[in-house]
Amino acid sequence: MAERNVRVRFAPSPTGPLHIGGVRTALYNYLFARQHGGKLIFRIEDTDSNRFVPGAEEYILDSFEWLGIKFDEGVSFGGEHGPYRQSERRDIYKKYVNQLLDAGKAYIAFDTPEELDAKRKEIENFQYDAHTRLQMRNSLTMSKEEVESLIEDGQQYVVRFKIEPGEEVHINDMIRGDVCIKTDILDDKVLFKSADELPTYHLANIVDDHLMEISHVIRGEEWLPSAPLHVLLYRAFGWEDSMPRFAHLPLLLKPEGKGKLSKRDGDRLGFPVFPLEWHDPKTGEISSGYRESGYFPEAVVNFLALLGWNPGTEQELFSLEELVNAFDITKCSKSGAKFDYQKGMWFNHEYILRKSDDEIAQLFAPIVANNGVEATMEQVTQVVHMMKDRVSFVKELWELCSFFFIAPTSYDEKTVKKRWKEYSAQQMSELAEVLDGIEDFSIEGQEPVVMKWVEDKGYKLGDIMNAFRLTLVGIGKGPGMFDISAFLGKEETLKRMRKAIEVLG
Ligand code: GLU
């Protein structure tokens, strides 16, 4: 059989912000499509009008735009298989529901919620299926005339899929291998509801996958229980030959490893579970996003790609291009992937290191300006160069680096106690004089002169450097001393030293 054109889809329901697990699903679909020269389709599954949340669709699109995950067809992208929003495809579904009804593979059921409740009370573990359907109010137990007159009277009904027991359904999952289910355990799923004239998820999903010529269904593990039903629907329509291959991805687990990752885990441990910040239109609640928290989209993509898949080598850092080449859906793990958010921070740190100083400086400059400091781009870049290896996020730079731009107004008590000896004022006055005599105030210009002076005097290098640092920075930490003094320049260096000598005495 000839290989099919690869066509995959990401098909979210617009019920709120896109969860990070959904982002990973979309990413894996993207990688799979790209590496097979296929197409990625964006479909909106909005047949459950009760759960519709305004703004969610736009949010999802903005998220992928930010992450650099591109679609080939779908809502807002166009294409030959549209419309791609399920709420705009009602007539299509109606036709296919009728096809199943005409073929006797589905039936109309009038049971009200109250009647179904009563049945559940009467029969333990009641399930609407081959054993019970003939006790219910449906087109299998009523005459044709009766059914028609009820519909004419405006009675609400659902269409149920007639599942025959005694069969086996095999799902040949690309990750899980052969998954076999007996039809006896399945119930006659609702495919369509007259109340809103809309199909349920199952029917719309199958009809669309077929009409949109989807070759592979790559989705979260939570959909695995639906897969047998989906296979049966393909069969009922006579579409076996075009049935997609399935791949059900492992769950994302809590950082501790037990149970499914939830928004509450993020709130509890302080990490986002959404790509972008989300403002809930109903409650006004704001949930943090990876973008607003200062993550680079490349870092998020890299981090997510390795949650549930690994290349089988030591390599951890991958560009999107490299992921396209290395990714292998069949090598995804079957068991859940712990959401190690600290690893996500590590990835961001690695991307900071790999980006040019100029690029990071562009991001840091507005923060410097917001703190009321006027600095040249060159100065900001110099500071970034010295300090970027110490942070995971650009916004962390200010706290670490403010001393470059603002002279200390106080001196850390603990450091003073430990580092400022009775002879420090004297030594710093001498050092100030030595520095004053240096023409070339670069690192290379200062270092040998100061070192020689320390040696000649027989001072302890540690004493000098610790006190020197305290005078310039006000605390006991920071980059190399001559990095700092060279950046500040002679005038500012001496000014800070004299002030500290005066204050600390
Ligand atoms: N609408 C489903 C979701 O929200 C799609 C599941 C599937 O991919 O079949 O995830």
XYZ file of C-alpha atoms and ligand atoms in Angstrom:
515
model
C 0.000 0.000 0.000
C 1.322 3.436 -0.874
C 2.354 5.664 2.035
C -0.305 8.212 2.820
C 0.319 11.912 2.784
C 0.868 12.873 6.370
C -1.876 15.143 7.655
C -2.196 15.688 11.392
C -4.327 18.019 13.433
C -4.393 19.832 16.705
C -8.026 20.099 17.726
C -8.562 21.998 20.968
C -11.899 22.856 22.498
C -12.038 26.573 23.293
C -12.941 26.044 26.934
C -10.224 28.221 28.487
C -6.510 28.856 28.250
C -4.449 26.175 26.577
C -2.825 23.944 29.168
C 0.906 23.278 28.801
C 0.096 19.608 28.084
C -1.938 20.754 25.091
C 1.034 22.760 23.913
C 3.166 19.628 24.012
C 0.522 17.720 22.012
C 0.528 20.446 19.368
C 4.336 20.487 19.329
C 4.555 16.732 18.748
C 2.024 17.028 15.934
C 4.075 19.848 14.459
C 7.335 17.896 14.641
C 5.701 14.839 13.141
C 4.181 16.813 10.266
C 7.416 18.649 9.482
C 9.617 15.571 9.493
C 7.262 13.788 7.091
C 6.752 16.735 4.798
C 3.113 16.717 5.878
C 0.520 19.244 6.938
C -0.616 20.405 10.362
C -4.221 21.458 10.689
C -5.784 23.650 13.370
C -9.376 22.639 14.113
C -11.613 24.141 16.746
C -13.874 21.596 18.460
C -16.600 23.811 19.840
C -19.678 21.603 19.719
C -20.142 21.785 23.470
C -21.662 25.255 23.641
C -22.000 25.096 27.447
C -18.251 25.050 27.862
C -17.431 27.757 25.329
C -15.211 30.522 26.743
C -14.846 33.770 24.794
C -11.262 34.668 23.952
C -9.976 31.110 24.266
C -9.553 30.550 20.523
C -7.587 33.765 20.109
C -5.489 32.890 23.136
C -4.573 29.520 21.636
C -3.588 31.110 18.338
C -1.490 33.772 20.086
C 0.262 31.058 22.070
C 1.408 29.197 18.964
C 2.417 32.425 17.285
C 4.649 33.163 20.261
C 6.080 29.637 20.356
C 6.803 29.553 16.634
C 4.589 26.527 16.007
C 3.109 27.089 12.572
C -0.012 25.558 11.087
C -0.647 24.888 7.420
C -4.436 24.847 7.415
C -7.294 25.602 9.713
C -9.129 28.292 11.609
C -7.492 31.606 10.679
C -5.087 29.836 8.272
C -7.559 28.816 5.554
C -7.392 25.684 3.422
C -9.410 23.389 1.196
C -11.095 21.347 3.908
C -12.920 24.124 5.758
C -14.743 25.370 7.610
C -12.415 24.291 10.398
C -14.597 25.419 13.277
C -17.009 22.617 14.175
C -19.854 24.963 15.067
C -19.836 25.978 11.389
C -20.192 22.389 10.167
C -23.623 21.464 11.538
C -25.108 20.490 8.176
C -22.212 18.166 7.469
C -22.664 16.292 10.746
C -26.418 16.071 10.295
C -25.903 14.290 7.006
C -23.601 11.706 8.566
C -25.859 11.156 11.567
C -28.688 10.418 9.141
C -26.466 8.034 7.252
C -25.925 5.965 10.404
C -29.639 6.096 11.251
C -30.624 4.939 7.760
C -28.150 2.070 7.927
C -29.540 0.976 11.309
C -26.197 1.634 12.988
C -27.619 4.309 15.232
C -31.016 4.945 16.750
C -33.109 7.735 18.215
C -33.671 7.783 21.986
C -36.217 9.881 23.894
C -35.321 8.957 27.462
C -35.344 12.052 29.629
C -32.645 12.691 32.213
C -35.183 11.769 34.921
C -35.977 8.465 33.246
C -32.299 7.658 32.919
C -31.760 8.490 36.600
C -34.627 6.213 37.584
C -33.087 3.400 35.570
C -29.716 3.948 37.240
C -31.402 3.557 40.612
C -33.247 0.461 39.509
C -30.291 -1.364 37.885
C -26.882 -1.431 39.495
C -24.120 -0.177 37.153
C -26.708 0.634 34.548
C -25.268 1.146 31.097
C -27.246 2.044 27.975
C -26.195 -0.881 25.777
C -27.279 -4.080 24.048
C -28.552 -5.519 27.346
C -30.716 -2.585 28.304
C -31.598 -0.671 25.160
C -34.742 -2.723 24.568
C -36.123 -1.607 27.940
C -35.804 2.045 26.983
C -37.811 4.616 25.008
C -36.156 4.630 21.630
C -36.688 3.939 17.972
C -35.814 0.276 18.527
C -38.742 -0.193 20.901
C -41.259 2.194 19.334
C -43.060 2.174 16.044
C -41.906 4.400 13.236
C -45.120 6.443 13.484
C -44.696 6.960 17.184
C -41.120 8.180 16.746
C -42.133 10.569 13.976
C -44.998 12.029 15.903
C -42.853 12.613 19.004
C -40.296 14.442 16.893
C -43.060 16.476 15.282
C -44.341 17.375 18.737
C -40.945 18.861 19.457
C -39.815 16.175 21.924
C -36.090 16.346 22.517
C -34.068 13.299 21.584
C -30.537 12.056 21.162
C -29.034 9.754 18.560
C -27.141 6.828 20.025
C -24.553 4.617 18.382
C -25.667 0.983 18.332
C -22.677 -0.970 19.547
C -22.838 -4.725 19.021
C -21.330 -6.825 21.808
C -19.062 -9.818 21.269
C -16.516 -8.080 19.110
C -12.931 -7.049 19.660
C -11.519 -3.700 18.680
C -7.807 -3.350 18.131
C -6.027 -0.060 18.225
C -2.570 -0.243 16.824
C -1.105 2.647 18.770
C 2.263 4.001 17.613
C 3.367 4.395 21.231
C 1.430 1.718 23.094
C 1.348 -1.028 20.497
C -1.750 -3.203 20.223
C -4.533 -2.085 22.546
C -7.483 -4.478 22.509
C -10.955 -3.741 23.847
C -14.086 -5.906 23.894
C -17.174 -4.121 22.671
C -19.180 -5.640 25.555
C -17.877 -3.001 27.911
C -18.845 -0.048 25.720
C -22.138 1.826 26.015
C -24.272 3.197 23.201
C -22.639 6.613 23.087
C -24.660 9.700 22.273
C -23.629 11.039 18.873
C -26.080 13.879 18.423
C -28.449 15.988 20.523
C -31.612 17.536 19.097
C -31.620 20.196 21.840
C -28.827 22.167 20.193
C -28.820 20.369 16.846
C -25.168 19.584 17.434
C -23.170 16.376 17.356
C -21.125 15.282 20.354
C -17.357 15.315 20.352
C -17.083 11.706 19.150
C -19.089 12.059 15.976
C -17.740 15.456 14.982
C -14.183 14.334 15.666
C -14.455 11.237 13.438
C -16.321 12.883 10.610
C -13.811 15.710 10.521
C -10.764 13.478 10.756
C -12.148 11.573 7.785
C -13.156 14.576 5.674
C -9.940 16.413 6.474
C -8.003 13.293 5.439
C -6.172 13.015 8.744
C -3.517 10.302 8.552
C -2.337 10.241 12.175
C -4.107 11.182 15.376
C -1.558 12.275 17.971
C -3.235 13.303 21.210
C -3.174 13.053 24.986
C -3.596 9.797 26.831
C -6.924 10.992 28.247
C -8.447 10.254 24.833
C -7.339 6.626 24.740
C -10.655 5.380 26.210
C -12.470 7.025 23.284
C -10.310 5.352 20.677
C -12.248 2.041 20.407
C -15.440 3.967 19.820
C -13.694 6.004 17.175
C -12.503 2.870 15.413
C -16.063 1.484 15.498
C -17.399 4.690 14.001
C -14.875 4.504 11.187
C -16.078 0.976 10.543
C -19.757 1.925 10.699
C -19.179 4.545 8.033
C -17.183 2.096 5.913
C -14.049 4.215 6.157
C -11.673 1.547 7.502
C -9.266 2.096 4.635
C -8.683 5.699 5.578
C -8.535 5.149 9.316
C -5.735 7.205 10.886
C -2.940 5.694 12.956
C -3.218 6.605 16.621
C -0.580 7.787 19.062
C -1.654 8.524 22.626
C 0.927 10.620 24.451
C 1.891 10.046 28.081
C 0.331 12.224 30.745
C 2.179 15.157 32.258
C 2.482 14.395 35.967
C 2.900 16.598 39.022
C 6.548 17.529 39.756
C 6.461 15.021 42.620
C 5.406 12.391 40.129
C 2.035 11.258 41.440
C -1.140 12.344 39.687
C -1.906 14.597 36.780
C -0.304 18.047 36.579
C -2.838 20.721 37.442
C -3.020 24.477 37.662
C -2.988 24.139 41.435
C 0.475 22.536 41.283
C 1.680 25.609 39.460
C 0.113 27.948 42.028
C 1.511 25.865 44.885
C 5.081 25.669 43.577
C 5.201 28.920 41.647
C 5.405 28.016 37.982
C 3.038 28.694 35.075
C 0.972 25.940 33.485
C -0.153 28.129 30.583
C 1.933 29.482 27.714
C 0.630 33.048 28.037
C -0.912 34.968 30.883
C -4.661 34.336 30.974
C -7.329 36.691 32.200
C -10.438 34.732 33.016
C -13.319 36.637 31.435
C -15.804 35.446 34.083
C -13.924 35.607 37.359
C -11.304 38.182 36.393
C -8.681 35.838 37.812
C -5.231 36.155 36.248
C -3.097 33.064 35.675
C 0.584 33.429 34.947
C 2.091 32.472 31.603
C 5.500 31.345 30.433
C 5.862 34.393 28.195
C 5.149 36.927 30.938
C 7.315 35.019 33.401
C 10.315 35.708 31.185
C 10.798 32.397 29.387
C 12.098 32.306 25.849
C 9.769 30.464 23.482
C 12.686 28.306 22.266
C 13.366 27.235 25.849
C 9.735 26.287 26.429
C 9.643 24.287 23.201
C 12.901 22.523 24.041
C 11.725 21.736 27.563
C 8.340 20.395 26.434
C 9.807 18.312 23.624
C 11.728 16.276 26.191
C 8.730 15.629 28.448
C 7.681 12.229 27.210
C 10.304 11.733 24.533
C 14.077 11.570 24.532
C 16.577 11.177 21.732
C 18.383 8.261 23.381
C 21.552 10.359 23.558
C 22.928 12.851 26.056
C 21.846 15.815 23.956
C 19.383 18.102 25.713
C 19.559 21.350 23.807
C 17.666 21.277 20.535
C 16.545 23.979 18.169
C 13.139 23.462 16.598
C 14.915 22.400 13.401
C 16.977 19.825 15.275
C 13.863 18.537 16.990
C 12.183 18.050 13.632
C 15.068 15.806 12.618
C 15.548 13.934 15.875
C 11.966 13.437 17.071
C 10.551 9.925 16.865
C 6.949 9.410 17.906
C 7.451 5.671 18.338
C 10.087 6.379 21.002
C 7.712 8.295 23.257
C 7.348 6.787 26.684
C 4.177 4.989 27.683
C 4.348 6.119 31.282
C 3.665 9.646 32.461
C 6.327 12.357 32.411
C 7.079 14.250 35.619
C 6.737 17.968 35.083
C 10.158 19.055 36.277
C 9.608 22.829 36.169
C 13.096 23.480 37.529
C 14.432 21.833 34.418
C 12.380 24.384 32.494
C 14.235 27.148 34.316
C 17.520 25.451 33.539
C 16.622 25.465 29.852
C 15.914 29.176 30.028
C 19.302 29.744 31.645
C 20.983 27.777 28.857
C 19.209 29.873 26.243
C 20.341 33.077 27.961
C 23.919 31.821 27.697
C 23.488 30.979 24.040
C 21.967 34.284 23.061
C 24.259 37.155 22.198
C 24.991 39.825 24.795
C 23.380 42.331 22.453
C 20.124 40.412 22.361
C 19.946 40.096 26.136
C 20.942 43.747 26.512
C 17.977 44.762 24.340
C 15.722 43.019 26.859
C 17.540 44.306 29.918
C 17.826 47.962 28.840
C 14.134 48.789 29.476
C 14.420 47.311 32.970
C 17.436 49.507 33.665
C 15.559 52.542 32.369
C 12.485 51.656 34.454
C 14.682 51.820 37.514
C 15.427 55.415 36.710
C 18.954 54.835 35.449
C 20.326 56.453 32.343
C 22.824 54.068 30.822
C 24.222 53.659 27.346
C 23.537 50.498 25.381
C 27.249 49.787 25.570
C 27.197 49.860 29.369
C 24.138 47.628 29.535
C 25.772 45.167 27.153
C 28.967 45.143 29.213
C 27.015 44.352 32.374
C 25.074 41.626 30.577
C 28.342 40.140 29.387
C 29.666 39.943 32.939
C 26.516 38.745 34.645
C 24.259 36.750 32.351
C 25.722 33.408 33.355
C 24.295 33.918 36.844
C 20.596 34.140 35.999
C 17.759 32.074 34.559
C 15.661 35.095 33.603
C 16.581 38.502 32.238
C 14.474 40.168 34.927
C 16.743 38.657 37.608
C 19.628 40.729 36.296
C 18.566 43.981 37.924
C 18.845 42.787 41.486
C 22.272 41.331 40.787
C 23.559 44.238 38.735
C 22.046 47.430 40.078
C 25.320 48.319 41.837
C 26.945 48.874 38.464
C 24.588 51.770 37.888
C 23.810 52.969 41.404
C 26.444 53.600 44.076
C 25.758 51.827 47.360
C 23.987 53.965 49.944
C 24.486 51.454 52.712
C 26.863 48.607 53.439
C 25.738 45.099 54.262
C 26.147 44.694 58.007
C 27.300 41.105 58.046
C 29.879 41.749 55.351
C 31.182 44.801 57.172
C 31.592 42.790 60.363
C 33.495 40.086 58.577
C 35.467 41.995 55.963
C 36.134 45.507 57.258
C 39.119 45.236 59.568
C 40.589 47.989 61.740
C 43.284 48.548 59.107
C 40.901 48.454 56.095
C 40.368 52.221 55.947
C 44.101 52.780 55.840
C 44.649 50.108 53.183
C 41.792 51.430 51.022
C 43.154 54.962 51.176
C 46.474 53.615 49.936
C 44.778 51.592 47.235
C 42.809 54.632 46.117
C 46.064 56.462 45.637
C 47.556 53.581 43.675
C 44.496 53.452 41.439
C 44.576 57.208 40.993
C 48.016 56.866 39.476
C 46.966 54.326 36.856
C 46.587 55.733 33.349
C 45.026 52.737 31.616
C 42.042 51.900 33.795
C 41.104 48.716 31.901
C 41.212 45.357 33.691
C 44.602 44.645 32.160
C 45.829 48.090 33.107
C 44.833 47.847 36.783
C 45.443 44.257 37.723
C 49.275 43.971 37.515
C 49.812 47.316 39.215
C 47.539 46.476 42.137
C 48.965 42.984 42.483
C 52.484 44.315 42.631
C 51.523 46.887 45.247
C 49.879 44.175 47.407
C 52.989 42.063 47.164
C 55.408 44.887 47.864
C 53.444 45.869 50.938
C 53.102 42.292 52.135
C 49.325 42.709 52.472
C 46.920 39.797 52.317
C 45.255 39.717 48.915
C 41.979 38.495 50.439
C 41.838 41.431 52.860
C 42.342 43.917 50.076
C 39.907 42.422 47.595
C 37.122 41.909 50.143
C 37.359 45.448 51.451
C 37.678 46.818 47.906
C 34.498 44.971 46.928
C 32.639 46.302 49.939
C 33.542 49.884 49.043
C 32.342 49.589 45.459
C 29.361 47.250 45.758
C 28.169 47.462 49.363
C 27.840 43.690 49.616
C 30.150 40.717 49.608
C 29.259 39.196 46.241
C 29.713 40.076 42.613
C 31.911 39.517 39.585
C 35.686 39.992 39.513
C 36.838 43.189 41.230
C 38.634 44.634 38.245
C 35.614 43.912 36.062
C 33.678 46.174 38.387
C 36.252 48.948 38.740
C 36.989 48.969 35.012
C 33.284 49.279 34.291
C 32.816 52.099 36.794
C 35.863 54.003 35.562
C 38.468 55.754 37.653
C 36.414 58.693 38.803
C 33.419 56.683 40.046
C 35.660 54.019 41.592
C 37.580 56.557 43.644
C 34.399 58.387 44.615
C 32.855 55.191 45.959
C 36.026 54.227 47.804
C 36.337 57.592 49.535
C 32.698 57.559 50.537
C 33.032 54.064 52.049
C 36.189 55.012 53.959
C 34.329 57.977 55.364
C 31.239 55.991 56.360
C 32.935 52.829 57.644
C 35.918 54.569 59.162
N -11.180 18.449 21.333
C -10.314 17.488 21.932
C -9.418 18.219 22.907
O -9.842 19.210 23.394
C -9.534 16.791 20.841
C -9.115 15.404 21.156
C -8.529 14.754 19.927
O -7.451 15.208 19.524
O -9.144 13.851 19.362
O -8.329 17.844 23.206
